[in-house]
Amino acid sequence: MDKLKVMTIFGTRPEAIKMAPLVKELENRPEFESYCCVTAQHRQMLDTVLDIFHITPEFDLDIMEAQQSLSTITCKCLLGLEDVFQQVRPDLVLVHGDTSTTFAGSLAAFYQQIAVGHVEAGLRTGDKYSPFPEEMNRSMVGRLADLHFCPTETNRRNLAREGVVRGVFVTGNTVIDALGTTVRDNFKFTTEVLNKLDYKGKKVIVVTCHRRENYGEPMEQIMTALRRIAIAYEDQVELVYPVHLSPVVQEAARSHLDGLENVHLVDPLTADEMHNLMARSYLVLTDSGGLQEEAPALGKPVLVLRRETERPEAVAAGTVRIAGTNGPDIFDMASELIESPAAYAVMAHAVNPYGDGKACRRIADGILYHFGRTDRPPETFKNR
Ligand code: UD1
Ligand code: UDP
């Protein structure tokens, strides 16, 4: 029987981190002929992930521009992918999550009547504009896709509410598969300042912030709160903030936080550095999606710098709280976790609602099942 031609498509840092273990799984299974196409919606932040996971894409659209617009990304991806699909004619295209690459990848495949598999399917806030444009991206991919790999049962239910019930598998999130390969006790950082931090004597707080819906006033509020935290707890706290390369974010972070001794504004970290930093940290403040999944698995409390989340599982488990984007609220919630060991202990316990490290295997099994190569459906991931 012919091998199944499966093409993974991704373009940004988080997609790459979460697709990397799946690329490896497909490469290692004899049933698949695996192709990888990157749009390079991100450039440097994508390339470091490709390096760490030793992935050499067969196709690289190299689309990134400084301060690119959503339309530019989408158009460049659509045109570039048309060409790639004509060359390879894959049996299945796999896209991930909710970026513009994800949406354009599934639309380009649909235009050529190529089946689409959506990895990390079914996340929803129900608010069209938050996160923006991700909520609509993932909803539209939900309509275009033939296979839906949901991390959790909650995600499956979200799809069912929209009438999507065929080709749906609950697999766990591939990010937990990735995390299993990066965290090590004896890890040495290439970002030298991270080797010198006093992780036992100080409370090391990891910060990230980049979302488009936070641009403007919300980001001002967040940066002001971070500055207040650094100053109020200058003897106890070290803030480590790897600043996203977006010029909007660079400007917001540097204008508020430059020059504070206990704030370390560093370049984006490689994925293994980031995972090992979180593993050694006290607390995570973030508007990132991926960090909300990784930190709970590492037993680290998270305050989410957004008004809502599409990842309610860790909130229910008590390790993640929504802090919002109002500066004084963020300051108060962080203060409580810095000052009160009891409040901290309530949140700081390892839970893993997002996966058990076997998501990629289940996704590969689900593909084989869908194409009639096996009679056995993949086992369902169950949140313990
Ligand atoms: C994108 C995704 C978002 C995801 C985020 C992960 C969309 C619409 N947004 O947002 O869902 O959470 O990635 O980080 O798909 N830049 C560089 N080098 C890089 C990466 C970015 O210089 O390696 C700069 C460029 O000026 C670029 C800008 O950052 O134009 C913004 O990048 P873009 O992909 O458009 O948006 P993100 O905010 O990164
Ligand atoms: N990450 C990283 N280096 C950094 C910041 C984040 O490798 O400097 C990783 C993080 O561990 C997670 C992913 O990038 O796996 C999250 O990506 P991001 O926050 O850019 O996007 P989101 O998850 O919000 O879509």
Coordinates of C-alpha atoms in Angstrom, one line a residue, residues 37-298:
C37 CA 6.4 23.4 4.9
V38 CA 7.0 26.6 6.9
T39 CA 5.5 29.9 5.9
A40 CA 8.0 31.7 8.1
Q41 CA 5.4 34.2 9.3
H42 CA 8.0 34.4 12.1
R43 CA 11.6 34.2 11.0
Q44 CA 14.2 34.3 13.9
M45 CA 11.6 33.0 16.4
L46 CA 10.8 30.1 14.1
D47 CA 14.3 29.2 13.1
T48 CA 15.5 28.7 16.7
V49 CA 12.7 26.1 17.1
L50 CA 13.7 24.3 13.9
D51 CA 17.3 24.2 15.2
I52 CA 16.4 22.8 18.6
F53 CA 14.2 20.1 17.2
H54 CA 16.5 19.4 14.2
I55 CA 13.8 20.0 11.6
T56 CA 14.8 20.9 8.0
P57 CA 11.6 21.9 6.1
E58 CA 11.2 20.8 2.5
F59 CA 9.5 24.2 1.8
D60 CA 10.1 27.6 3.3
L61 CA 7.9 30.5 2.0
D62 CA 10.0 33.1 3.9
I63 CA 7.1 35.6 4.1
M64 CA 7.8 37.6 7.2
E65 CA 8.0 41.4 6.9
A66 CA 8.5 44.0 9.7
Q67 CA 5.1 45.1 11.1
Q68 CA 3.2 42.8 8.7
S69 CA -0.5 43.2 8.5
L70 CA -3.0 40.3 8.8
S71 CA -3.9 40.7 5.1
T72 CA -0.3 40.5 3.9
I73 CA 0.4 37.3 5.9
T74 CA -2.8 35.7 4.6
C75 CA -2.3 36.6 1.0
K76 CA 1.4 35.6 0.9
C77 CA 0.6 32.3 2.5
L78 CA -2.3 31.5 0.1
L79 CA -0.2 32.2 -3.0
G80 CA 2.9 30.4 -1.7
L81 CA 1.0 27.3 -0.6
E82 CA -0.9 27.0 -3.9
D83 CA 2.4 26.4 -5.5
V84 CA 3.7 23.9 -2.9
F85 CA 0.4 21.9 -3.0
Q86 CA 0.6 21.6 -6.7
Q87 CA 4.1 20.2 -6.5
V88 CA 3.5 17.7 -3.7
R89 CA -0.3 16.9 -3.9
P90 CA -0.4 15.7 -0.2
D91 CA -3.2 13.4 1.0
L92 CA -3.5 15.5 4.1
V93 CA -2.4 18.9 5.3
L94 CA -1.9 19.4 9.0
V95 CA -2.3 22.9 10.4
H96 CA -2.0 24.0 14.1
G97 CA -4.0 26.2 16.3
D98 CA -5.2 29.7 15.4
T99 CA -2.6 31.9 13.6
S100 CA -3.0 33.5 10.2
T101 CA -0.7 30.8 8.8
T102 CA -3.2 28.2 10.2
F103 CA -6.2 29.8 8.6
A104 CA -4.5 30.5 5.2
G105 CA -3.0 27.0 5.2
S106 CA -6.4 25.3 5.6
L107 CA -8.0 27.6 3.1
A108 CA -5.3 27.0 0.5
A109 CA -5.7 23.2 1.0
F110 CA -9.5 23.5 0.7
Y111 CA -9.1 25.4 -2.6
Q112 CA -7.3 22.4 -4.0
Q113 CA -9.7 19.9 -2.3
I114 CA -6.9 18.5 -0.1
A115 CA -8.1 17.1 3.3
V116 CA -7.2 19.2 6.3
G117 CA -6.3 18.0 9.8
H118 CA -6.6 20.6 12.5
V119 CA -4.2 20.1 15.5
E120 CA -5.2 21.9 18.7
A121 CA -8.9 22.1 17.5
G122 CA -11.9 23.3 19.4
L123 CA -10.5 26.0 21.7
R124 CA -13.0 28.9 22.0
T125 CA -13.7 32.0 24.0
G126 CA -16.9 32.8 22.2
D127 CA -15.8 36.4 21.7
K128 CA -15.1 37.1 18.0
Y129 CA -12.6 39.9 18.8
S130 CA -10.7 38.2 21.7
P131 CA -8.3 36.8 21.1
F132 CA -8.0 38.7 17.9
P133 CA -7.8 37.4 15.2
E134 CA -7.2 33.9 16.7
E135 CA -10.8 33.2 17.8
M136 CA -12.1 33.6 14.2
N137 CA -9.1 31.9 12.7
R138 CA -9.7 28.7 14.7
S139 CA -13.4 28.8 14.2
M140 CA -13.0 29.1 10.4
V141 CA -10.5 26.3 10.4
G142 CA -13.0 24.2 12.3
R143 CA -15.4 24.6 9.3
L144 CA -12.7 23.8 6.7
A145 CA -11.1 20.8 8.4
D146 CA -11.9 17.1 7.9
L147 CA -10.0 15.9 11.0
H148 CA -10.1 17.7 14.3
F149 CA -7.5 16.8 17.0
C150 CA -8.8 18.3 20.2
P151 CA -6.5 18.5 23.2
T152 CA -9.3 18.0 25.7
E153 CA -12.8 16.9 26.2
T154 CA -13.9 20.5 26.7
N155 CA -12.6 21.3 23.2
R156 CA -14.5 18.4 21.7
R157 CA -17.7 19.7 23.3
N158 CA -17.1 23.1 21.9
L159 CA -17.0 21.6 18.4
A160 CA -20.0 19.5 19.0
R161 CA -22.0 22.7 19.9
E162 CA -21.0 24.0 16.4
G163 CA -22.3 20.7 14.8
V164 CA -18.8 19.3 14.2
V165 CA -18.9 15.7 15.3
R166 CA -17.2 13.7 12.6
G167 CA -13.4 13.1 12.4
V168 CA -13.0 14.4 16.0
F169 CA -10.4 12.9 18.3
V170 CA -9.4 13.9 21.8
T171 CA -5.6 13.5 21.9
G172 CA -4.1 15.8 24.5
N173 CA -1.9 18.7 23.5
T174 CA 1.3 18.1 21.7
V175 CA 3.0 20.8 23.8
I176 CA 3.2 18.3 26.6
D177 CA 5.0 15.9 24.3
A178 CA 7.5 18.7 23.5
L179 CA 7.9 19.6 27.2
G180 CA 8.9 16.0 27.9
T181 CA 12.0 16.4 25.7
T182 CA 13.3 19.8 26.9
V183 CA 13.4 20.1 30.7
R184 CA 16.5 18.9 32.4
D185 CA 18.0 19.3 35.9
N186 CA 21.5 20.2 34.7
F187 CA 20.3 22.5 31.9
K188 CA 22.8 25.3 31.1
F189 CA 21.3 28.5 29.6
T190 CA 23.0 30.2 26.6
T191 CA 21.4 33.5 27.8
E192 CA 24.1 34.0 30.5
V193 CA 22.1 36.1 32.9
L194 CA 19.8 33.2 33.5
N195 CA 22.7 31.0 34.8
K196 CA 23.4 33.7 37.4
L197 CA 19.9 34.2 38.9
D198 CA 19.4 33.2 42.5
Y199 CA 16.4 30.8 41.9
K200 CA 16.3 29.7 45.5
G201 CA 16.8 33.0 47.4
K202 CA 14.7 35.2 45.1
K203 CA 11.3 34.8 43.6
V204 CA 11.9 34.6 39.8
I205 CA 8.9 35.7 37.9
V206 CA 8.7 34.9 34.2
V207 CA 6.8 37.4 32.0
T208 CA 5.6 37.4 28.4
C209 CA 3.1 39.6 26.7
H210 CA 2.5 40.0 23.0
R211 CA -1.2 39.7 22.0
R212 CA -2.7 42.0 19.4
E213 CA -5.8 42.6 21.5
N214 CA -3.5 43.9 24.3
Y215 CA -1.9 46.5 22.0
G216 CA -2.5 50.1 23.3
E217 CA -4.1 50.7 26.7
P218 CA -4.1 47.1 28.0
M219 CA -0.4 46.8 27.3
E220 CA 0.2 50.1 29.0
Q221 CA -1.6 48.9 32.1
I222 CA 0.3 45.6 32.1
M223 CA 3.7 47.3 31.8
T224 CA 2.8 49.8 34.5
A225 CA 1.8 46.9 36.8
L226 CA 5.1 45.1 36.1
R227 CA 7.1 48.2 36.9
R228 CA 5.2 48.5 40.2
I229 CA 5.9 44.9 41.1
A230 CA 9.6 45.2 40.3
I231 CA 9.9 48.4 42.5
A232 CA 7.7 47.3 45.4
Y233 CA 9.6 43.9 45.7
E234 CA 13.0 44.9 44.6
D235 CA 14.7 42.8 47.3
Q236 CA 12.6 39.7 46.8
V237 CA 11.8 39.5 43.1
E238 CA 13.6 39.1 39.8
L239 CA 11.5 39.6 36.7
V240 CA 12.7 37.8 33.6
Y241 CA 10.9 39.1 30.4
P242 CA 11.9 37.7 27.0
V243 CA 10.5 40.4 24.8
H244 CA 8.7 39.3 21.6
L245 CA 10.3 40.8 18.5
S246 CA 7.2 42.7 17.5
P247 CA 8.2 46.4 17.3
V248 CA 4.9 47.3 19.2
V249 CA 5.8 45.0 22.1
Q250 CA 9.5 46.1 22.1
E251 CA 8.5 49.7 22.4
A252 CA 6.0 49.1 25.2
A253 CA 8.3 46.9 27.3
R254 CA 11.4 49.0 26.9
S255 CA 9.7 52.3 27.6
H256 CA 8.4 51.1 30.9
L257 CA 10.9 48.6 32.2
D258 CA 14.4 49.6 30.9
G259 CA 16.8 50.5 33.6
L260 CA 15.3 48.6 36.5
E261 CA 17.9 46.4 38.1
N262 CA 15.7 43.5 38.9
V263 CA 14.0 43.4 35.5
H264 CA 15.8 41.4 32.9
L265 CA 14.5 42.2 29.4
V266 CA 16.1 39.5 27.3
D267 CA 15.8 38.5 23.6
P268 CA 13.3 35.7 22.9
L269 CA 14.6 32.5 24.5
T270 CA 14.9 29.2 22.7
A271 CA 12.1 26.8 23.6
D272 CA 14.4 24.7 25.8
E273 CA 15.6 27.8 27.6
M274 CA 12.1 29.0 28.2
H275 CA 10.9 25.6 29.5
N276 CA 13.9 25.3 31.8
L277 CA 13.4 28.9 33.0
M278 CA 9.8 28.2 33.9
A279 CA 10.7 25.0 35.6
R280 CA 13.0 27.0 38.0
S281 CA 10.7 30.0 38.4
Y282 CA 8.3 31.0 41.1
L283 CA 5.4 32.5 39.1
V284 CA 4.4 33.2 35.5
L285 CA 2.6 36.3 34.3
T286 CA 1.6 36.0 30.7
D287 CA -0.9 36.6 27.9
S288 CA 0.5 33.6 26.0
G289 CA -1.6 30.6 25.2
G290 CA 1.2 28.1 25.3
L291 CA 2.5 29.2 28.7
Q292 CA -0.9 28.6 30.2
E293 CA -0.5 24.9 29.2
E294 CA 3.2 24.5 30.0
A295 CA 3.4 26.2 33.4
P296 CA 0.7 24.0 35.1
A297 CA 2.5 20.9 34.0
L298 CA 5.6 22.3 35.7

